[in-house]
mmCIF file of C-alpha atoms in Angstrom:
data_model
loop_
_atom_site.group_PDB
_atom_site.id
_atom_site.type_symbol
_atom_site.label_atom_id
_atom_site.label_comp_id
_atom_site.label_asym_id
_atom_site.label_seq_id
_atom_site.Cartn_x
_atom_site.Cartn_y
_atom_site.Cartn_z
ATOM 1 C CA ALA A 1 -9.192 -10.237 -39.162
ATOM 2 C CA ASP A 2 -12.238 -11.393 -41.128
ATOM 3 C CA ASN A 3 -14.092 -12.282 -37.925
ATOM 4 C CA LEU A 4 -13.464 -8.833 -36.447
ATOM 5 C CA GLU A 5 -14.726 -7.132 -39.626
ATOM 6 C CA ASN A 6 -17.851 -9.322 -39.518
ATOM 7 C CA ALA A 7 -18.352 -8.425 -35.854
ATOM 8 C CA ILE A 8 -18.122 -4.684 -36.602
ATOM 9 C CA SER A 9 -20.628 -5.078 -39.427
ATOM 10 C CA ALA A 10 -23.078 -7.081 -37.288
ATOM 11 C CA LEU A 11 -22.848 -4.709 -34.318
ATOM 12 C CA THR A 12 -23.298 -1.673 -36.560
ATOM 13 C CA ILE A 13 -26.458 -3.209 -38.061
ATOM 14 C CA ALA A 14 -27.742 -4.070 -34.567
ATOM 15 C CA LEU A 15 -27.438 -0.401 -33.587
ATOM 16 C CA THR A 16 -29.902 0.537 -36.339
ATOM 17 C CA PHE A 17 -32.514 -1.432 -34.370
ATOM 18 C CA PHE A 18 -31.373 -0.681 -30.813
ATOM 19 C CA LYS A 19 -32.118 3.034 -30.759
ATOM 20 C CA ARG A 20 -30.889 4.667 -27.559
ATOM 21 C CA GLU A 21 -34.220 6.427 -26.940
ATOM 22 C CA VAL A 22 -36.152 3.120 -27.017
ATOM 23 C CA PHE A 23 -33.612 0.467 -25.932
ATOM 24 C CA PRO A 24 -30.919 2.368 -23.985
ATOM 25 C CA GLN A 25 -29.404 -0.663 -22.234
ATOM 26 C CA ASP A 26 -29.268 -2.826 -25.373
ATOM 27 C CA CYS A 27 -27.788 0.112 -27.254
ATOM 28 C CA ALA A 28 -25.099 0.676 -24.615
ATOM 29 C CA MET A 29 -24.174 -3.025 -24.449
ATOM 30 C CA THR A 30 -23.899 -3.216 -28.250
ATOM 31 C CA GLN A 31 -21.788 -0.052 -28.367
ATOM 32 C CA LYS A 32 -19.496 -1.389 -25.651
ATOM 33 C CA ASN A 33 -18.942 -4.557 -27.705
ATOM 34 C CA LEU A 34 -18.322 -2.422 -30.787
ATOM 35 C CA GLY A 35 -15.764 -0.339 -28.892
ATOM 36 C CA THR A 36 -13.823 -3.402 -27.691
ATOM 37 C CA THR A 37 -13.864 -4.777 -31.255
ATOM 38 C CA TYR A 38 -12.338 -1.540 -32.558
ATOM 39 C CA MET A 39 -9.650 -1.914 -29.870
ATOM 40 C CA ASP A 40 -8.731 -5.356 -31.291
ATOM 41 C CA ARG A 41 -9.261 -4.535 -34.986
ATOM 42 C CA ILE A 42 -6.428 -5.675 -37.270
ATOM 43 C CA ARG A 43 -7.393 -3.924 -40.494
ATOM 44 C CA GLY A 44 -7.339 -0.193 -41.057
ATOM 45 C CA TYR A 45 -5.134 2.362 -39.333
ATOM 46 C CA ARG A 46 -4.502 1.679 -35.648
ATOM 47 C CA THR A 47 -4.934 5.350 -34.694
ATOM 48 C CA GLU A 48 -8.272 5.591 -36.517
ATOM 49 C CA ASN A 49 -9.545 2.396 -34.901
ATOM 50 C CA LEU A 50 -8.655 3.675 -31.450
ATOM 51 C CA GLU A 51 -10.333 7.028 -32.140
ATOM 52 C CA ASN A 52 -13.494 5.105 -33.095
ATOM 53 C CA ALA A 53 -13.209 3.148 -29.847
ATOM 54 C CA ILE A 54 -12.919 6.395 -27.826
ATOM 55 C CA ALA A 55 -15.995 7.861 -29.522
ATOM 56 C CA THR A 56 -17.971 4.652 -28.964
ATOM 57 C CA PHE A 57 -17.098 4.297 -25.262
ATOM 58 C CA SER A 58 -17.943 7.980 -24.731
ATOM 59 C CA GLU A 59 -21.413 7.249 -26.129
ATOM 60 C CA VAL A 60 -21.804 4.267 -23.783
ATOM 61 C CA LEU A 61 -21.172 6.539 -20.797
ATOM 62 C CA THR A 62 -24.252 8.597 -21.683
ATOM 63 C CA VAL A 63 -26.314 5.518 -20.725
ATOM 64 C CA TYR A 64 -24.202 3.819 -18.050
ATOM 65 C CA LYS A 65 -24.290 6.535 -15.391
ATOM 66 C CA ARG A 66 -22.411 6.074 -12.118
ATOM 67 C CA ASP A 67 -25.506 6.292 -9.899
ATOM 68 C CA ALA A 68 -27.573 3.703 -11.823
ATOM 69 C CA TRP A 69 -24.935 1.331 -13.288
ATOM 70 C CA PRO A 70 -21.778 1.841 -11.184
ATOM 71 C CA LEU A 71 -19.901 -1.324 -12.170
ATOM 72 C CA ARG A 72 -20.715 -1.027 -15.877
ATOM 73 C CA TYR A 73 -19.784 2.648 -15.656
ATOM 74 C CA ALA A 74 -16.421 1.709 -14.120
ATOM 75 C CA GLU A 75 -15.819 -1.041 -16.700
ATOM 76 C CA THR A 76 -16.489 1.353 -19.587
ATOM 77 C CA LEU A 77 -14.172 3.957 -18.069
ATOM 78 C CA PHE A 78 -11.474 1.293 -17.808
ATOM 79 C CA TYR A 79 -11.777 0.541 -21.540
ATOM 80 C CA LEU A 80 -11.807 4.261 -22.340
ATOM 81 C CA GLY A 81 -8.742 4.907 -20.178
ATOM 82 C CA TYR A 82 -6.927 1.964 -21.741
ATOM 83 C CA VAL A 83 -7.473 3.371 -25.242
ATOM 84 C CA TYR A 84 -6.343 6.829 -24.122
ATOM 85 C CA LYS A 85 -3.190 5.177 -22.754
ATOM 86 C CA GLU A 86 -2.600 3.438 -26.097
ATOM 87 C CA VAL A 87 -2.733 6.776 -27.963
ATOM 88 C CA ASN A 88 -0.448 8.430 -25.364
ATOM 89 C CA GLN A 89 -3.157 10.730 -23.987
ATOM 90 C CA PHE A 90 -1.993 10.022 -20.456
ATOM 91 C CA HIS A 91 -3.821 12.859 -18.679
ATOM 92 C CA SER A 92 -7.147 11.696 -20.167
ATOM 93 C CA ALA A 93 -6.279 8.099 -19.254
ATOM 94 C CA TYR A 94 -5.516 9.168 -15.664
ATOM 95 C CA THR A 95 -8.879 10.958 -15.367
ATOM 96 C CA ALA A 96 -10.786 7.924 -16.677
ATOM 97 C CA PHE A 97 -8.930 5.442 -14.452
ATOM 98 C CA GLU A 98 -9.270 7.692 -11.393
ATOM 99 C CA SER A 99 -13.049 7.845 -11.763
ATOM 100 C CA ALA A 100 -13.285 4.085 -12.415
ATOM 101 C CA ILE A 101 -11.214 3.225 -9.307
ATOM 102 C CA SER A 102 -13.176 5.657 -7.152
ATOM 103 C CA THR A 103 -16.392 3.972 -8.307
ATOM 104 C CA ILE A 104 -15.373 0.367 -7.650
ATOM 105 C CA GLU A 105 -13.910 1.273 -4.265
ATOM 106 C CA SER A 106 -17.191 2.915 -3.291
ATOM 107 C CA CYS A 107 -19.141 -0.161 -4.441
ATOM 108 C CA ARG A 108 -16.862 -2.757 -2.784
ATOM 109 C CA ASP A 109 -19.077 -5.791 -2.162
ATOM 110 C CA GLU A 110 -21.522 -5.095 -5.012
ATOM 111 C CA ILE A 111 -19.761 -7.571 -7.280
ATOM 112 C CA LEU A 112 -22.099 -9.987 -9.043
ATOM 113 C CA SER A 113 -22.713 -13.368 -7.420
ATOM 114 C CA GLY A 114 -20.997 -16.546 -8.577
ATOM 115 C CA GLU A 115 -17.336 -17.420 -8.055
ATOM 116 C CA GLU A 116 -16.464 -17.446 -11.773
ATOM 117 C CA THR A 117 -18.046 -14.021 -12.306
ATOM 118 C CA LYS A 118 -16.265 -12.646 -9.234
ATOM 119 C CA ARG A 119 -12.933 -14.026 -10.425
ATOM 120 C CA LYS A 120 -13.268 -12.512 -13.907
ATOM 121 C CA GLN A 121 -14.370 -9.184 -12.491
ATOM 122 C CA ALA A 122 -11.474 -9.177 -10.018
ATOM 123 C CA GLU A 123 -9.057 -9.792 -12.914
ATOM 124 C CA GLU A 124 -10.512 -6.789 -14.763
ATOM 125 C CA TRP A 125 -10.071 -4.566 -11.703
ATOM 126 C CA ASN A 126 -6.484 -5.788 -11.259
ATOM 127 C CA LYS A 127 -5.782 -4.685 -14.845
ATOM 128 C CA LEU A 128 -7.397 -1.337 -14.046
ATOM 129 C CA TYR A 129 -5.082 -0.687 -11.096
ATOM 130 C CA SER A 130 -1.939 -1.832 -12.929
ATOM 131 C CA SER A 131 -2.851 0.368 -15.917
ATOM 132 C CA MET A 132 -3.284 3.322 -13.555
ATOM 133 C CA VAL A 133 0.136 2.687 -11.996
ATOM 134 C CA GLU A 134 1.727 2.656 -15.461
ATOM 135 C CA VAL A 135 -0.022 5.920 -16.406
ATOM 136 C CA CYS A 136 1.178 7.575 -13.177
ATOM 137 C CA LEU A 137 4.743 6.619 -14.078
ATOM 138 C CA LYS A 138 4.310 7.964 -17.626
ATOM 139 C CA LEU A 139 3.197 11.262 -16.060
ATOM 140 C CA GLY A 140 6.220 11.226 -13.759
ATOM 141 C CA ASN A 141 4.081 11.007 -10.622
ATOM 142 C CA THR A 142 5.933 8.324 -8.652
ATOM 143 C CA THR A 143 4.101 9.091 -5.406
ATOM 144 C CA LYS A 144 0.695 8.461 -6.978
ATOM 145 C CA ALA A 145 2.069 5.330 -8.632
ATOM 146 C CA ILE A 146 2.968 3.749 -5.296
ATOM 147 C CA GLU A 147 -0.287 4.928 -3.685
ATOM 148 C CA TYR A 148 -2.300 3.130 -6.370
ATOM 149 C CA THR A 149 -0.019 0.108 -6.038
ATOM 150 C CA GLU A 150 -0.925 0.045 -2.351
ATOM 151 C CA ARG A 151 -4.639 0.489 -3.041
ATOM 152 C CA SER A 152 -4.520 -2.460 -5.432
ATOM 153 C CA LYS A 153 -2.752 -4.794 -3.005
ATOM 154 C CA THR A 154 -4.782 -3.840 0.041
ATOM 155 C CA ARG A 155 -8.108 -4.080 -1.811
ATOM 156 C CA ASN A 156 -7.363 -7.640 -2.910
ATOM 157 C CA LEU A 157 -6.210 -8.691 0.548
ATOM 158 C CA VAL A 158 -9.136 -7.054 2.333
ATOM 159 C CA GLU A 159 -11.600 -8.820 0.018
ATOM 160 C CA GLN A 160 -9.997 -12.182 0.863
ATOM 161 C CA ILE A 161 -10.019 -11.411 4.600
ATOM 162 C CA LEU A 162 -13.671 -10.333 4.511
ATOM 163 C CA GLU A 163 -14.686 -13.455 2.625
ATOM 164 C CA ARG A 164 -13.006 -15.713 5.186
ATOM 165 C CA ASP A 165 -12.970 -13.916 8.527
ATOM 166 C CA SER A 166 -15.702 -11.274 8.589
ATOM 167 C CA LYS A 167 -17.438 -12.875 11.564
ATOM 168 C CA THR A 168 -14.274 -12.676 13.661
ATOM 169 C CA ILE A 169 -13.397 -9.109 12.598
ATOM 170 C CA PHE A 170 -16.723 -7.397 13.199
ATOM 171 C CA PRO A 171 -19.021 -7.495 16.267
ATOM 172 C CA LEU A 172 -22.334 -9.216 15.602
ATOM 173 C CA GLU A 173 -24.295 -5.936 15.518
ATOM 174 C CA VAL A 174 -21.861 -4.506 12.941
ATOM 175 C CA ILE A 175 -22.227 -7.601 10.733
ATOM 176 C CA THR A 176 -26.013 -7.141 10.895
ATOM 177 C CA GLN A 177 -25.704 -3.464 10.006
ATOM 178 C CA LEU A 178 -23.350 -4.177 7.068
ATOM 179 C CA GLU A 179 -25.753 -6.818 5.751
ATOM 180 C CA THR A 180 -28.620 -4.318 6.021
ATOM 181 C CA TYR A 181 -26.632 -1.788 3.996
ATOM 182 C CA ARG A 182 -25.807 -4.448 1.408
ATOM 183 C CA ASP A 183 -29.436 -5.536 1.016
ATOM 184 C CA LYS A 184 -30.756 -1.957 0.765
ATOM 185 C CA ILE A 185 -28.185 -1.031 -1.866
ATOM 186 C CA ALA A 186 -28.787 -4.226 -3.865
ATOM 187 C CA LYS A 187 -32.559 -3.734 -3.782
ATOM 188 C CA GLY A 188 -32.324 -0.086 -4.825
ATOM 189 C CA GLN A 189 -29.855 -0.900 -7.600
ATOM 190 C CA TYR A 190 -32.203 -3.612 -8.913
ATOM 191 C CA GLN A 191 -35.177 -1.222 -8.952
ATOM 192 C CA ILE A 192 -33.230 1.462 -10.848
ATOM 193 C CA GLN A 193 -31.764 -0.925 -13.423
ATOM 194 C CA ASN A 194 -35.095 -2.666 -14.107
ATOM 195 C CA GLY A 195 -37.219 0.482 -14.287
ATOM 196 C CA LYS A 196 -39.165 -0.326 -11.117
ATOM 197 C CA ALA A 197 -38.182 2.712 -9.033
ATOM 198 C CA GLU A 198 -40.898 5.289 -8.452
ATOM 199 C CA ASN A 199 -38.343 8.102 -8.535
ATOM 200 C CA PRO A 200 -35.006 6.803 -9.893
ATOM 201 C CA THR A 201 -33.169 10.082 -9.292
ATOM 202 C CA VAL A 202 -34.119 10.287 -5.615
ATOM 203 C CA LEU A 203 -33.360 6.582 -5.103
ATOM 204 C CA ALA A 204 -29.944 6.937 -6.795
ATOM 205 C CA GLN A 205 -29.091 9.858 -4.506
ATOM 206 C CA HIS A 206 -30.111 7.758 -1.497
ATOM 207 C CA LEU A 207 -27.803 4.932 -2.617
ATOM 208 C CA GLN A 208 -24.984 7.454 -2.998
ATOM 209 C CA GLN A 209 -25.476 8.326 0.687
ATOM 210 C CA LEU A 210 -25.643 4.693 1.838
ATOM 211 C CA ARG A 211 -22.356 3.617 0.230
ATOM 212 C CA PRO A 212 -20.041 5.964 2.162
ATOM 213 C CA GLU A 213 -21.944 5.197 5.381
ATOM 214 C CA ARG A 214 -21.363 1.477 4.846
ATOM 215 C CA ASN A 215 -17.712 1.987 3.901
ATOM 216 C CA GLU A 216 -17.037 4.212 6.911
ATOM 217 C CA LEU A 217 -18.482 1.538 9.216
ATOM 218 C CA GLN A 218 -16.336 -1.188 7.649
ATOM 219 C CA ASP A 219 -13.200 0.973 7.697
ATOM 220 C CA ARG A 220 -13.428 1.341 11.472
ATOM 221 C CA TYR A 221 -12.582 -2.355 11.771
ATOM 222 C CA LEU A 222 -10.760 -3.169 8.513
ATOM 223 C CA PRO A 223 -9.420 -0.172 6.553
ATOM 224 C CA ILE A 224 -9.181 -0.519 2.781
ATOM 225 C CA GLY A 225 -6.450 0.841 0.508
ATOM 226 C CA SER A 226 -7.851 4.200 -0.569
ATOM 227 C CA GLY A 227 -6.761 5.818 2.700
ATOM 228 C CA PHE A 228 -3.027 5.229 2.115
ATOM 229 C CA GLN A 229 -0.831 8.308 1.655
ATOM 230 C CA PHE A 230 2.839 7.922 0.847
ATOM 231 C CA GLU A 231 4.391 10.911 2.637
ATOM 232 C CA PRO A 232 2.915 10.245 6.131
ATOM 233 C CA PHE A 233 4.070 6.647 5.772
ATOM 234 C CA ARG A 234 7.596 7.593 4.642
ATOM 235 C CA SER A 235 7.966 10.053 7.512
ATOM 236 C CA THR A 236 7.446 7.241 10.042
ATOM 237 C CA LEU A 237 10.340 5.167 8.691
ATOM 238 C CA SER A 238 13.635 4.900 10.498
ATOM 239 C CA HIS A 239 16.759 6.175 8.720
ATOM 240 C CA ARG A 240 18.091 2.646 9.033
ATOM 241 C CA THR A 241 15.162 0.904 7.327
ATOM 242 C CA ALA A 242 14.697 0.326 3.593
ATOM 243 C CA ILE A 243 11.647 -1.102 1.831
ATOM 244 C CA ILE A 244 11.634 -2.885 -1.526
ATOM 245 C CA GLU A 245 8.124 -3.186 -2.940
ATOM 246 C CA PHE A 246 7.377 -5.317 -6.017
ATOM 247 C CA TYR A 247 4.361 -4.895 -8.283
ATOM 248 C CA ILE A 248 3.521 -7.087 -11.285
ATOM 249 C CA THR A 249 1.533 -5.323 -14.033
ATOM 250 C CA ILE A 250 0.187 -6.892 -17.222
ATOM 251 C CA ASP A 251 3.644 -7.188 -18.785
ATOM 252 C CA LYS A 252 6.188 -5.690 -16.367
ATOM 253 C CA LEU A 253 7.641 -6.051 -12.874
ATOM 254 C CA LEU A 254 7.868 -2.683 -11.154
ATOM 255 C CA ILE A 255 10.270 -2.216 -8.233
ATOM 256 C CA PHE A 256 9.905 0.646 -5.737
ATOM 257 C CA ILE A 257 12.606 1.443 -3.164
ATOM 258 C CA ILE A 258 11.438 3.487 -0.169
ATOM 259 C CA THR A 259 13.727 5.053 2.417
ATOM 260 C CA LYS A 260 13.585 7.998 4.797
ATOM 261 C CA GLN A 261 16.451 9.601 2.893
ATOM 262 C CA THR A 262 14.541 10.026 -0.385
ATOM 263 C CA GLN A 263 11.480 12.274 -0.730
ATOM 264 C CA LYS A 264 9.984 10.079 -3.473
ATOM 265 C CA PRO A 265 10.242 6.338 -4.031
ATOM 266 C CA ILE A 266 13.122 5.235 -6.251
ATOM 267 C CA ILE A 267 11.735 3.332 -9.226
ATOM 268 C CA LEU A 268 13.940 1.034 -11.265
ATOM 269 C CA SER A 269 13.481 0.921 -15.025
ATOM 270 C CA PRO A 270 10.344 -1.092 -15.879
ATOM 271 C CA ASP A 271 12.350 -2.768 -18.668
ATOM 272 C CA LEU A 272 15.080 -3.984 -16.315
ATOM 273 C CA ILE A 273 13.487 -7.374 -15.594
ATOM 274 C CA ASP A 274 12.318 -9.984 -18.113
ATOM 275 C CA LEU A 275 8.912 -10.994 -16.750
ATOM 276 C CA ASN A 276 8.780 -14.140 -18.904
ATOM 277 C CA LYS A 277 12.095 -15.376 -17.479
ATOM 278 C CA LEU A 278 10.847 -14.650 -13.963
ATOM 279 C CA ALA A 279 7.612 -16.581 -14.577
ATOM 280 C CA ARG A 280 9.566 -19.597 -15.907
ATOM 281 C CA CYS A 281 11.922 -19.476 -12.931
ATOM 282 C CA LYS A 282 8.945 -19.421 -10.550
ATOM 283 C CA LYS A 283 7.262 -22.321 -12.397
ATOM 284 C CA ASN A 284 10.360 -24.536 -12.244
ATOM 285 C CA TYR A 285 11.022 -23.649 -8.606
ATOM 286 C CA LEU A 286 7.496 -24.527 -7.468
ATOM 287 C CA LYS A 287 7.373 -27.665 -9.610
ATOM 288 C CA ALA A 288 10.529 -28.982 -7.925
ATOM 289 C CA TYR A 289 9.352 -27.874 -4.482
ATOM 290 C CA ASN A 290 5.981 -29.620 -4.830
ATOM 291 C CA ASN A 291 7.023 -32.769 -6.686
ATOM 292 C CA LYS A 292 10.714 -33.475 -6.024
ATOM 293 C CA LYS A 293 11.633 -32.104 -2.622
ATOM 294 C CA SER A 294 15.103 -33.735 -2.584
ATOM 295 C CA HIS A 295 15.852 -32.311 -6.037
ATOM 296 C CA TRP A 296 14.634 -28.905 -4.866
ATOM 297 C CA GLN A 297 16.995 -29.055 -1.863
ATOM 298 C CA ARG A 298 20.030 -30.040 -3.962
ATOM 299 C CA ARG A 299 19.435 -27.294 -6.525
ATOM 300 C CA LEU A 300 18.327 -24.569 -4.123
ATOM 301 C CA SER A 301 21.541 -22.521 -4.348
ATOM 302 C CA THR A 302 21.521 -22.734 -8.149
ATOM 303 C CA ARG A 303 17.887 -21.634 -8.337
ATOM 304 C CA LEU A 304 18.443 -18.726 -5.935
ATOM 305 C CA ASN A 305 21.434 -17.548 -7.966
ATOM 306 C CA LEU A 306 19.313 -17.634 -11.122
ATOM 307 C CA LEU A 307 16.495 -15.740 -9.382
ATOM 308 C CA ALA A 308 18.961 -13.118 -8.114
ATOM 309 C CA LYS A 309 20.240 -12.554 -11.674
ATOM 310 C CA ILE A 310 16.735 -12.288 -13.140
ATOM 311 C CA LEU A 311 15.709 -9.784 -10.448
ATOM 312 C CA HIS A 312 19.017 -7.852 -10.794
ATOM 313 C CA ILE A 313 19.167 -7.868 -7.000
ATOM 314 C CA ASP A 314 22.663 -6.349 -6.884
ATOM 315 C CA GLU A 315 21.489 -3.317 -8.898
ATOM 316 C CA ILE A 316 18.497 -2.952 -6.577
ATOM 317 C CA ILE A 317 20.619 -3.054 -3.419
ATOM 318 C CA GLN A 318 23.034 -0.459 -4.830
ATOM 319 C CA GLN A 319 20.170 2.072 -4.734
ATOM 320 C CA ILE A 320 19.785 1.691 -0.949
ATOM 321 C CA PRO A 321 21.778 4.016 1.371
ATOM 322 C CA THR A 322 24.613 2.210 3.139
ATOM 323 C CA GLU A 323 23.366 3.265 6.600
ATOM 324 C CA CYS A 324 20.211 1.150 6.117
ATOM 325 C CA ASP A 325 20.775 -2.111 7.979
ATOM 326 C CA LYS A 326 17.179 -3.377 8.033
ATOM 327 C CA LEU A 327 15.202 -4.448 4.949
ATOM 328 C CA ILE A 328 11.460 -5.022 4.514
ATOM 329 C CA LEU A 329 10.334 -6.883 1.403
ATOM 330 C CA ILE A 330 6.819 -6.378 0.026
ATOM 331 C CA PRO A 331 6.294 -9.007 -2.699
ATOM 332 C CA HIS A 332 3.368 -9.269 -5.123
ATOM 333 C CA ARG A 333 1.434 -12.262 -6.416
ATOM 334 C CA TYR A 334 3.680 -15.321 -6.899
ATOM 335 C CA LEU A 335 6.740 -13.518 -5.509
ATOM 336 C CA HIS A 336 5.255 -14.218 -2.050
ATOM 337 C CA LEU A 337 6.059 -17.909 -2.670
ATOM 338 C CA LEU A 338 9.775 -17.423 -3.276
ATOM 339 C CA PRO A 339 12.457 -17.055 -0.537
ATOM 340 C CA LEU A 340 13.568 -13.566 -1.562
ATOM 341 C CA ASN A 341 15.219 -13.095 1.847
ATOM 342 C CA ALA A 342 17.819 -15.754 0.917
ATOM 343 C CA LEU A 343 18.896 -14.177 -2.398
ATOM 344 C CA PRO A 344 22.684 -14.166 -2.860
ATOM 345 C CA LEU A 345 24.614 -10.959 -3.584
ATOM 346 C CA ALA A 346 27.870 -10.389 -5.422
ATOM 347 C CA GLY A 347 31.024 -11.296 -3.486
ATOM 348 C CA ASP A 348 29.702 -14.470 -1.813
ATOM 349 C CA SER A 349 27.362 -12.563 0.492
ATOM 350 C CA ASN A 350 23.569 -12.452 0.774
ATOM 351 C CA LEU A 351 20.813 -10.149 1.958
ATOM 352 C CA PHE A 352 21.319 -11.189 5.592
ATOM 353 C CA ASP A 353 24.947 -10.079 5.458
ATOM 354 C CA ARG A 354 24.008 -6.731 3.939
ATOM 355 C CA PHE A 355 21.171 -6.108 6.451
ATOM 356 C CA PRO A 356 22.322 -7.398 9.874
ATOM 357 C CA GLN A 357 19.196 -6.037 11.628
ATOM 358 C CA GLY A 358 17.119 -8.449 9.608
ATOM 359 C CA VAL A 359 15.152 -9.020 6.410
ATOM 360 C CA SER A 360 11.406 -9.193 6.975
ATOM 361 C CA TYR A 361 8.184 -9.246 4.939
ATOM 362 C CA ALA A 362 4.919 -7.306 4.789
ATOM 363 C CA PRO A 363 1.885 -7.720 2.500
ATOM 364 C CA SER A 364 1.718 -3.963 1.828
ATOM 365 C CA CYS A 365 2.989 -0.643 3.197
ATOM 366 C CA GLN A 366 -0.450 0.171 4.547
ATOM 367 C CA LEU A 367 -0.828 -3.064 6.489
ATOM 368 C CA LEU A 368 2.749 -2.697 7.747
ATOM 369 C CA GLN A 369 1.777 0.760 9.030
ATOM 370 C CA LEU A 370 -1.360 -0.631 10.682
ATOM 371 C CA ALA A 371 0.619 -3.413 12.367
ATOM 372 C CA GLN A 372 3.207 -0.963 13.711
ATOM 373 C CA THR A 373 0.633 1.490 15.101
ATOM 374 C CA ARG A 374 -1.871 -1.068 16.353
ATOM 375 C CA GLN A 375 -2.744 -0.745 20.033
ATOM 376 C CA ARG A 376 -2.790 -3.928 22.121
ATOM 377 C CA PRO A 377 -4.209 -2.967 25.519
ATOM 378 C CA GLU A 378 -4.874 -6.628 26.425
ATOM 379 C CA PHE A 379 -1.623 -8.114 25.139
ATOM 380 C CA THR A 380 -1.275 -11.427 26.985
ATOM 381 C CA HIS A 381 -0.014 -14.018 24.486
ATOM 382 C CA LEU A 382 3.119 -14.377 22.349
ATOM 383 C CA PHE A 383 4.075 -17.057 19.858
ATOM 384 C CA ALA A 384 7.746 -17.048 18.849
ATOM 385 C CA VAL A 385 10.286 -19.407 17.270
ATOM 386 C CA GLN A 386 14.003 -19.129 17.966
ATOM 387 C CA ASN A 387 17.075 -21.230 17.286
ATOM 388 C CA PRO A 388 19.692 -20.313 19.931
ATOM 389 C CA THR A 389 21.940 -23.297 19.261
ATOM 390 C CA GLY A 390 21.923 -22.892 15.471
ATOM 391 C CA ASP A 391 21.268 -26.590 14.791
ATOM 392 C CA LEU A 392 17.728 -26.504 13.367
ATOM 393 C CA THR A 393 17.369 -27.311 9.679
#
């Protein structure tokens, strides 16, 4: 508490020197730090501290404009939206988060260099998306909640794919064009931020034109999450197919159930599952799997029964129409590492018994949709594994 009070005092004094008219960037950075300190402040009234944080972040946004400082603009909006969420101003939080997400999705590969910086920035954006999903649920907008869940998952996956496989996804001339876009945007951004642009306004407008051009070119070969819409996806589902999608936020596990029979996704109570118990279960499971394979094999049934109880799998399955005989699981984060398809159900049955047409996986609804609609005019190869005699371990 003492340290936070000292920080507020020091930052307030610094602002008497960093006048916005003379040192706008130093002023904005100091105000941003002051705003985050008010968010964490222990002394004083919580409501008053958060109101001070809102006022401070609003001031920062007068300097960090979207055209000149897009990532800092998005970061400040994230903080502002988070505070609005804390004071239950959910419509204001939604507006702030929406603008922040729109900005980072338009910037895409403009994340600062260095793996550690990229990792920290990616963590911040993950918090942004999960906060937006929570706000959508508070506003009762379940469709938007799952659309932002999808945008979060697909964005992360696309970034990983681009980092590893860009040269196999794009033709050589497209790679060259994307690199040209990247260099032009980076150069223009540098000139604006360092006061070296002859006409910053004109240059900023030019960058605003280049970003959608670059994104449209990339989307032709590898679409990113912002294009996902729930209703067109739901309408393509079979009446016999159900989807269970998991999403881990900062402190909750959200579960969405999607079927053709329901206009909106069914969302289980966010308080249903103890996330700490789930994390411990995952840790023990992976520790045994990696270090004591024989022990893992002996205790597999016990661990799966524990996981089924933690996930309340029987309550989840009860929400699915009985005519659905095919299940698609869409895990999130470490849930991808666990054999959810083998979870036991009440009455000595399991998911395979309940869904005789199969239990399968997908990384996201959007990528599932892409896989199902993908054209293969030169389909010549198939890799498959089967076990007709039932004797494979």
